[in-house]
Amino acid sequence: MAICSTKFVFLLFLLSAIPIAYLISLELATPPTHVYHYHSSGWFRECAKWDHLNSRFLVSFLEGGVAQLSLPKGGDDSTVTVLEELTVIKDVDLAGNGSLGIVVDHQRNRLLVVSADVIGNKYGALAAYDLSTWQRLFLTHLSAPSDGKSFADDVAVDAEGNAYVTDAKGGKLWKVGIDGQFLSIIKNPLFTPKEWYKNLVGLNGIVYHPDGYLIVIHTFSGNLFKIDLASGEEVKLVKVVGGPLTFGDGLELVSPTKLVVAGTTARLVESSDGWETASIAATFSGPKHRLATSATVKDGKVYLSHLLGMGYPKKKHAIVEAVFSA
């Protein structure tokens, strides 16, 4: 068959039309749960967290930056259709770096943002911004291209204000002090599975538990770790019944005993013994073609933020309520 023949062109059109038609059908389908849609100028949005004190979602850009999606304060948002994204952080000196994991630190009125070398291969870093003025409070470099394989990914903050950033390639955590001073690196052999392919994407989502320890997911192995900060940063593998939590991404605590693991299929994980062991209690599958990457809790309900936006010229993104079922 000639490469430019009518039959070849028709076949190519048909093959490309099938997935496009499937995506359109998924987009037009009525969602089974509540969805916050928002218009954006970019295709990729990595992480979304609910800022309850200011009635807004905060969303990080894979191309670098952070936006807010404001909702009516104390009002009924059931009539909200499509929100508009308002950029609040766009640092010129970080151009070429992506903004990935974020965490709202209400106690200190700040937002912590992980900066990663997604495009420009500059460096991994952690920045803090005032939640009222968006003034940058500090920028701490964590890695450079000369440091070998590393990829700053997600962040959690403890009760004292120390931040912990996961390294998805290098199998470690960086610890940064309350004022941005680099403190230490947390390493452990458990962070590096023997199989090479399980280290393609390593430590990813992370949360701080109010009882004084960190919970971290290893994406490709599905392992869940507990890091006890009060016991010399001791690392334990959490035995998960019904696991592993393979392809787990962002984490969010719903309560001290319940944890959401974002992913193509989100999982609700429960523990009754202080996260020594745990079990998968329920799952939720949202719009898989959009790829859920992070979780947040708004008014007691879990919402999943999705990576891909759809549409042109404005891209429409989705933050989807996750209703779990066994």
PDB file of C-alpha atoms in Angstrom, residues 126-314:
ATOM      1  CA  LEU A 126      11.764  23.735  48.058  1.00  0.00           C
ATOM      2  CA  ALA A 127      10.169  27.179  48.291  1.00  0.00           C
ATOM      3  CA  ALA A 128       7.832  28.735  50.857  1.00  0.00           C
ATOM      4  CA  TYR A 129       5.324  31.531  50.152  1.00  0.00           C
ATOM      5  CA  ASP A 130       3.167  33.700  52.394  1.00  0.00           C
ATOM      6  CA  LEU A 131      -0.489  32.709  51.897  1.00  0.00           C
ATOM      7  CA  SER A 132      -1.672  36.328  52.130  1.00  0.00           C
ATOM      8  CA  THR A 133       0.880  38.272  50.062  1.00  0.00           C
ATOM      9  CA  TRP A 134       2.461  35.427  48.023  1.00  0.00           C
ATOM     10  CA  GLN A 135       5.869  36.814  48.916  1.00  0.00           C
ATOM     11  CA  ARG A 136       8.531  34.130  48.708  1.00  0.00           C
ATOM     12  CA  LEU A 137       9.932  33.424  52.152  1.00  0.00           C
ATOM     13  CA  PHE A 138      12.788  31.148  51.121  1.00  0.00           C
ATOM     14  CA  LEU A 139      14.126  29.004  48.288  1.00  0.00           C
ATOM     15  CA  THR A 140      16.283  26.044  49.286  1.00  0.00           C
ATOM     16  CA  HIS A 141      18.239  24.158  46.632  1.00  0.00           C
ATOM     17  CA  LEU A 142      18.146  20.404  47.189  1.00  0.00           C
ATOM     18  CA  SER A 143      19.964  18.976  44.173  1.00  0.00           C
ATOM     19  CA  ALA A 144      21.740  19.888  40.952  1.00  0.00           C
ATOM     20  CA  PRO A 145      22.359  17.912  37.741  1.00  0.00           C
ATOM     21  CA  SER A 146      25.876  17.118  38.989  1.00  0.00           C
ATOM     22  CA  ASP A 147      24.439  15.357  42.050  1.00  0.00           C
ATOM     23  CA  GLY A 148      23.368  12.300  40.059  1.00  0.00           C
ATOM     24  CA  LYS A 149      19.884  10.906  39.756  1.00  0.00           C
ATOM     25  CA  SER A 150      17.340  12.855  41.788  1.00  0.00           C
ATOM     26  CA  PHE A 151      13.855  14.262  41.335  1.00  0.00           C
ATOM     27  CA  ALA A 152      12.195  16.363  44.030  1.00  0.00           C
ATOM     28  CA  ASP A 153       8.540  15.358  44.087  1.00  0.00           C
ATOM     29  CA  ASP A 154       6.286  15.888  47.105  1.00  0.00           C
ATOM     30  CA  VAL A 155       6.412  17.559  50.526  1.00  0.00           C
ATOM     31  CA  ALA A 156       5.014  17.319  54.046  1.00  0.00           C
ATOM     32  CA  VAL A 157       5.551  19.557  57.080  1.00  0.00           C
ATOM     33  CA  ASP A 158       5.796  18.422  60.705  1.00  0.00           C
ATOM     34  CA  ALA A 159       4.500  20.085  63.877  1.00  0.00           C
ATOM     35  CA  GLU A 160       7.713  22.117  64.305  1.00  0.00           C
ATOM     36  CA  GLY A 161       7.630  23.453  60.754  1.00  0.00           C
ATOM     37  CA  ASN A 162      10.326  21.202  59.296  1.00  0.00           C
ATOM     38  CA  ALA A 163       9.634  20.083  55.722  1.00  0.00           C
ATOM     39  CA  TYR A 164      10.350  16.676  54.172  1.00  0.00           C
ATOM     40  CA  VAL A 165      10.710  16.358  50.398  1.00  0.00           C
ATOM     41  CA  THR A 166      10.648  13.000  48.603  1.00  0.00           C
ATOM     42  CA  ASP A 167      13.198  12.108  45.934  1.00  0.00           C
ATOM     43  CA  ALA A 168      11.431   9.975  43.313  1.00  0.00           C
ATOM     44  CA  LYS A 169      14.678   8.920  41.618  1.00  0.00           C
ATOM     45  CA  GLY A 170      17.339   8.934  44.307  1.00  0.00           C
ATOM     46  CA  GLY A 171      15.504   6.954  47.009  1.00  0.00           C
ATOM     47  CA  LYS A 172      15.809   9.486  49.822  1.00  0.00           C
ATOM     48  CA  LEU A 173      14.149  12.393  51.626  1.00  0.00           C
ATOM     49  CA  TRP A 174      15.498  15.892  52.118  1.00  0.00           C
ATOM     50  CA  LYS A 175      14.798  17.613  55.443  1.00  0.00           C
ATOM     51  CA  VAL A 176      14.512  21.421  55.436  1.00  0.00           C
ATOM     52  CA  GLY A 177      14.153  23.591  58.545  1.00  0.00           C
ATOM     53  CA  ILE A 178      11.399  26.075  59.297  1.00  0.00           C
ATOM     54  CA  ASP A 179      13.391  29.015  57.894  1.00  0.00           C
ATOM     55  CA  GLY A 180      14.624  27.175  54.832  1.00  0.00           C
ATOM     56  CA  GLN A 181      17.923  25.875  56.150  1.00  0.00           C
ATOM     57  CA  PHE A 182      18.961  22.518  54.682  1.00  0.00           C
ATOM     58  CA  LEU A 183      19.157  20.087  57.606  1.00  0.00           C
ATOM     59  CA  SER A 184      19.765  16.507  56.486  1.00  0.00           C
ATOM     60  CA  ILE A 185      19.055  13.616  54.143  1.00  0.00           C
ATOM     61  CA  ILE A 186      17.071  10.573  55.239  1.00  0.00           C
ATOM     62  CA  LYS A 187      18.194   7.331  53.572  1.00  0.00           C
ATOM     63  CA  ASN A 188      17.327   3.687  54.151  1.00  0.00           C
ATOM     64  CA  PRO A 189      17.921   0.442  52.198  1.00  0.00           C
ATOM     65  CA  LEU A 190      14.162  -0.216  52.288  1.00  0.00           C
ATOM     66  CA  PHE A 191      13.682   2.749  49.950  1.00  0.00           C
ATOM     67  CA  THR A 192      15.474   0.931  47.111  1.00  0.00           C
ATOM     68  CA  PRO A 193      13.904  -2.326  45.863  1.00  0.00           C
ATOM     69  CA  LYS A 194      16.228  -4.926  44.341  1.00  0.00           C
ATOM     70  CA  GLU A 195      14.418  -4.889  40.989  1.00  0.00           C
ATOM     71  CA  TRP A 196      15.798  -2.016  38.883  1.00  0.00           C
ATOM     72  CA  TYR A 197      12.496  -1.312  37.160  1.00  0.00           C
ATOM     73  CA  LYS A 198      10.784  -0.673  40.483  1.00  0.00           C
ATOM     74  CA  ASN A 199      13.104   2.294  41.002  1.00  0.00           C
ATOM     75  CA  LEU A 200      12.030   4.153  37.863  1.00  0.00           C
ATOM     76  CA  VAL A 201       9.597   6.082  40.068  1.00  0.00           C
ATOM     77  CA  GLY A 202      10.396   5.692  43.755  1.00  0.00           C
ATOM     78  CA  LEU A 203       9.407   7.715  46.816  1.00  0.00           C
ATOM     79  CA  ASN A 204       6.483   9.916  45.916  1.00  0.00           C
ATOM     80  CA  GLY A 205       3.493  10.990  48.043  1.00  0.00           C
ATOM     81  CA  ILE A 206       4.130  11.910  51.666  1.00  0.00           C
ATOM     82  CA  VAL A 207       2.064  13.062  54.672  1.00  0.00           C
ATOM     83  CA  TYR A 208       2.826  13.961  58.275  1.00  0.00           C
ATOM     84  CA  HIS A 209       0.799  12.090  60.883  1.00  0.00           C
ATOM     85  CA  PRO A 210      -0.183  14.092  64.010  1.00  0.00           C
ATOM     86  CA  ASP A 211       1.308  11.342  66.184  1.00  0.00           C
ATOM     87  CA  GLY A 212       4.801  12.332  65.034  1.00  0.00           C
ATOM     88  CA  TYR A 213       5.737  10.257  62.010  1.00  0.00           C
ATOM     89  CA  LEU A 214       5.743  10.388  58.238  1.00  0.00           C
ATOM     90  CA  ILE A 215       3.909   8.057  55.855  1.00  0.00           C
ATOM     91  CA  VAL A 216       5.467   7.725  52.382  1.00  0.00           C
ATOM     92  CA  ILE A 217       4.484   5.786  49.251  1.00  0.00           C
ATOM     93  CA  HIS A 218       6.948   4.170  46.823  1.00  0.00           C
ATOM     94  CA  THR A 219       5.162   4.338  43.473  1.00  0.00           C
ATOM     95  CA  PHE A 220       6.482   1.440  41.393  1.00  0.00           C
ATOM     96  CA  SER A 221       6.910  -1.079  44.214  1.00  0.00           C
ATOM     97  CA  GLY A 222       3.680  -0.063  45.957  1.00  0.00           C
ATOM     98  CA  ASN A 223       5.419  -0.138  49.330  1.00  0.00           C
ATOM     99  CA  LEU A 224       4.182   2.086  52.140  1.00  0.00           C
ATOM    100  CA  PHE A 225       6.680   3.315  54.734  1.00  0.00           C
ATOM    101  CA  LYS A 226       6.386   4.736  58.230  1.00  0.00           C
ATOM    102  CA  ILE A 227       9.219   7.036  59.330  1.00  0.00           C
ATOM    103  CA  ASP A 228       9.179   7.655  63.082  1.00  0.00           C
ATOM    104  CA  LEU A 229      10.643  11.121  63.664  1.00  0.00           C
ATOM    105  CA  ALA A 230      10.716  10.646  67.439  1.00  0.00           C
ATOM    106  CA  SER A 231      12.847   7.485  67.159  1.00  0.00           C
ATOM    107  CA  GLY A 232      15.794   8.700  65.166  1.00  0.00           C
ATOM    108  CA  GLU A 233      13.903   8.658  61.862  1.00  0.00           C
ATOM    109  CA  GLU A 234      13.443   4.903  62.042  1.00  0.00           C
ATOM    110  CA  VAL A 235      11.968   3.478  58.826  1.00  0.00           C
ATOM    111  CA  LYS A 236       9.480   0.606  58.829  1.00  0.00           C
ATOM    112  CA  LEU A 237       7.666  -1.110  55.985  1.00  0.00           C
ATOM    113  CA  VAL A 238       3.923  -0.975  56.598  1.00  0.00           C
ATOM    114  CA  LYS A 239       2.373  -4.378  55.925  1.00  0.00           C
ATOM    115  CA  VAL A 240      -0.662  -3.632  53.757  1.00  0.00           C
ATOM    116  CA  VAL A 241      -3.338  -6.319  53.516  1.00  0.00           C
ATOM    117  CA  GLY A 242      -4.787  -6.304  50.013  1.00  0.00           C
ATOM    118  CA  GLY A 243      -1.698  -4.473  48.717  1.00  0.00           C
ATOM    119  CA  PRO A 244       0.765  -3.545  47.409  1.00  0.00           C
ATOM    120  CA  LEU A 245      -0.244   0.012  46.549  1.00  0.00           C
ATOM    121  CA  THR A 246       1.389  -0.077  43.120  1.00  0.00           C
ATOM    122  CA  PHE A 247       1.312   3.186  41.117  1.00  0.00           C
ATOM    123  CA  GLY A 248       0.259   5.130  44.199  1.00  0.00           C
ATOM    124  CA  ASP A 249       0.907   8.851  43.842  1.00  0.00           C
ATOM    125  CA  GLY A 250      -0.180  11.645  46.192  1.00  0.00           C
ATOM    126  CA  LEU A 251      -1.288  10.909  49.763  1.00  0.00           C
ATOM    127  CA  GLU A 252      -3.792  12.594  52.065  1.00  0.00           C
ATOM    128  CA  LEU A 253      -4.899  11.742  55.599  1.00  0.00           C
ATOM    129  CA  VAL A 254      -8.676  11.696  56.001  1.00  0.00           C
ATOM    130  CA  SER A 255      -8.285  10.954  59.718  1.00  0.00           C
ATOM    131  CA  PRO A 256      -5.502   9.526  61.916  1.00  0.00           C
ATOM    132  CA  THR A 257      -6.591   6.019  60.874  1.00  0.00           C
ATOM    133  CA  LYS A 258      -7.556   6.585  57.222  1.00  0.00           C
ATOM    134  CA  LEU A 259      -5.293   7.443  54.304  1.00  0.00           C
ATOM    135  CA  VAL A 260      -6.119   8.135  50.648  1.00  0.00           C
ATOM    136  CA  VAL A 261      -3.652   6.987  47.990  1.00  0.00           C
ATOM    137  CA  ALA A 262      -4.253   8.816  44.698  1.00  0.00           C
ATOM    138  CA  GLY A 263      -3.835   7.009  41.397  1.00  0.00           C
ATOM    139  CA  THR A 264      -5.710   5.715  38.372  1.00  0.00           C
ATOM    140  CA  THR A 265      -7.608   3.708  40.958  1.00  0.00           C
ATOM    141  CA  ALA A 266      -7.612   5.603  44.243  1.00  0.00           C
ATOM    142  CA  ARG A 267      -7.472   3.529  47.410  1.00  0.00           C
ATOM    143  CA  LEU A 268      -8.710   4.179  50.934  1.00  0.00           C
ATOM    144  CA  VAL A 269      -6.300   2.554  53.372  1.00  0.00           C
ATOM    145  CA  GLU A 270      -7.043   2.038  57.070  1.00  0.00           C
ATOM    146  CA  SER A 271      -4.894   1.204  60.100  1.00  0.00           C
ATOM    147  CA  SER A 272      -5.856   0.406  63.685  1.00  0.00           C
ATOM    148  CA  ASP A 273      -2.346  -0.002  65.133  1.00  0.00           C
ATOM    149  CA  GLY A 274      -0.595   3.297  64.428  1.00  0.00           C
ATOM    150  CA  TRP A 275       0.341   2.366  60.852  1.00  0.00           C
ATOM    151  CA  GLU A 276       2.398  -0.649  61.743  1.00  0.00           C
ATOM    152  CA  THR A 277      -0.014  -2.563  59.506  1.00  0.00           C
ATOM    153  CA  ALA A 278      -2.883  -1.427  57.278  1.00  0.00           C
ATOM    154  CA  SER A 279      -5.489  -2.728  54.861  1.00  0.00           C
ATOM    155  CA  ILE A 280      -7.170  -1.501  51.689  1.00  0.00           C
ATOM    156  CA  ALA A 281     -10.737  -0.775  52.762  1.00  0.00           C
ATOM    157  CA  ALA A 282     -12.213   0.637  49.533  1.00  0.00           C
ATOM    158  CA  THR A 283     -11.411   1.976  46.070  1.00  0.00           C
ATOM    159  CA  PHE A 284     -12.602   4.629  43.628  1.00  0.00           C
ATOM    160  CA  SER A 285     -12.115   4.931  39.883  1.00  0.00           C
ATOM    161  CA  GLY A 286     -12.692   8.368  38.397  1.00  0.00           C
ATOM    162  CA  PRO A 287     -11.951   9.641  34.874  1.00  0.00           C
ATOM    163  CA  LYS A 288      -8.940   7.443  34.112  1.00  0.00           C
ATOM    164  CA  HIS A 289      -8.015   9.296  30.936  1.00  0.00           C
ATOM    165  CA  ARG A 290      -7.217  12.376  33.049  1.00  0.00           C
ATOM    166  CA  LEU A 291      -4.811  10.597  35.471  1.00  0.00           C
ATOM    167  CA  ALA A 292      -5.384  11.372  39.172  1.00  0.00           C
ATOM    168  CA  THR A 293      -2.148  12.538  40.817  1.00  0.00           C
ATOM    169  CA  SER A 294      -3.072  14.075  44.183  1.00  0.00           C
ATOM    170  CA  ALA A 295      -5.729  14.029  46.884  1.00  0.00           C
ATOM    171  CA  THR A 296      -7.142  16.618  49.251  1.00  0.00           C
ATOM    172  CA  VAL A 297      -9.989  16.849  51.773  1.00  0.00           C
ATOM    173  CA  LYS A 298     -12.684  19.532  51.580  1.00  0.00           C
ATOM    174  CA  ASP A 299     -15.499  19.613  54.154  1.00  0.00           C
ATOM    175  CA  GLY A 300     -14.820  15.994  55.066  1.00  0.00           C
ATOM    176  CA  LYS A 301     -14.969  14.813  51.450  1.00  0.00           C
ATOM    177  CA  VAL A 302     -12.028  13.502  49.426  1.00  0.00           C
ATOM    178  CA  TYR A 303     -11.231  15.143  46.088  1.00  0.00           C
ATOM    179  CA  LEU A 304      -8.737  13.921  43.493  1.00  0.00           C
ATOM    180  CA  SER A 305      -6.844  16.335  41.257  1.00  0.00           C
ATOM    181  CA  HIS A 306      -6.139  15.147  37.713  1.00  0.00           C
ATOM    182  CA  LEU A 307      -3.073  15.801  35.600  1.00  0.00           C
ATOM    183  CA  LEU A 308      -4.517  16.360  32.126  1.00  0.00           C
ATOM    184  CA  GLY A 309      -6.673  19.216  30.890  1.00  0.00           C
ATOM    185  CA  MET A 310      -8.988  18.860  27.910  1.00  0.00           C
ATOM    186  CA  GLY A 311     -10.208  21.355  25.322  1.00  0.00           C
ATOM    187  CA  TYR A 312      -8.902  24.251  23.265  1.00  0.00           C
ATOM    188  CA  PRO A 313      -8.014  27.132  23.502  1.00  0.00           C
ATOM    189  CA  LYS A 314      -8.912  26.987  27.181  1.00  0.00           C
TER     190      LYS A 314
END
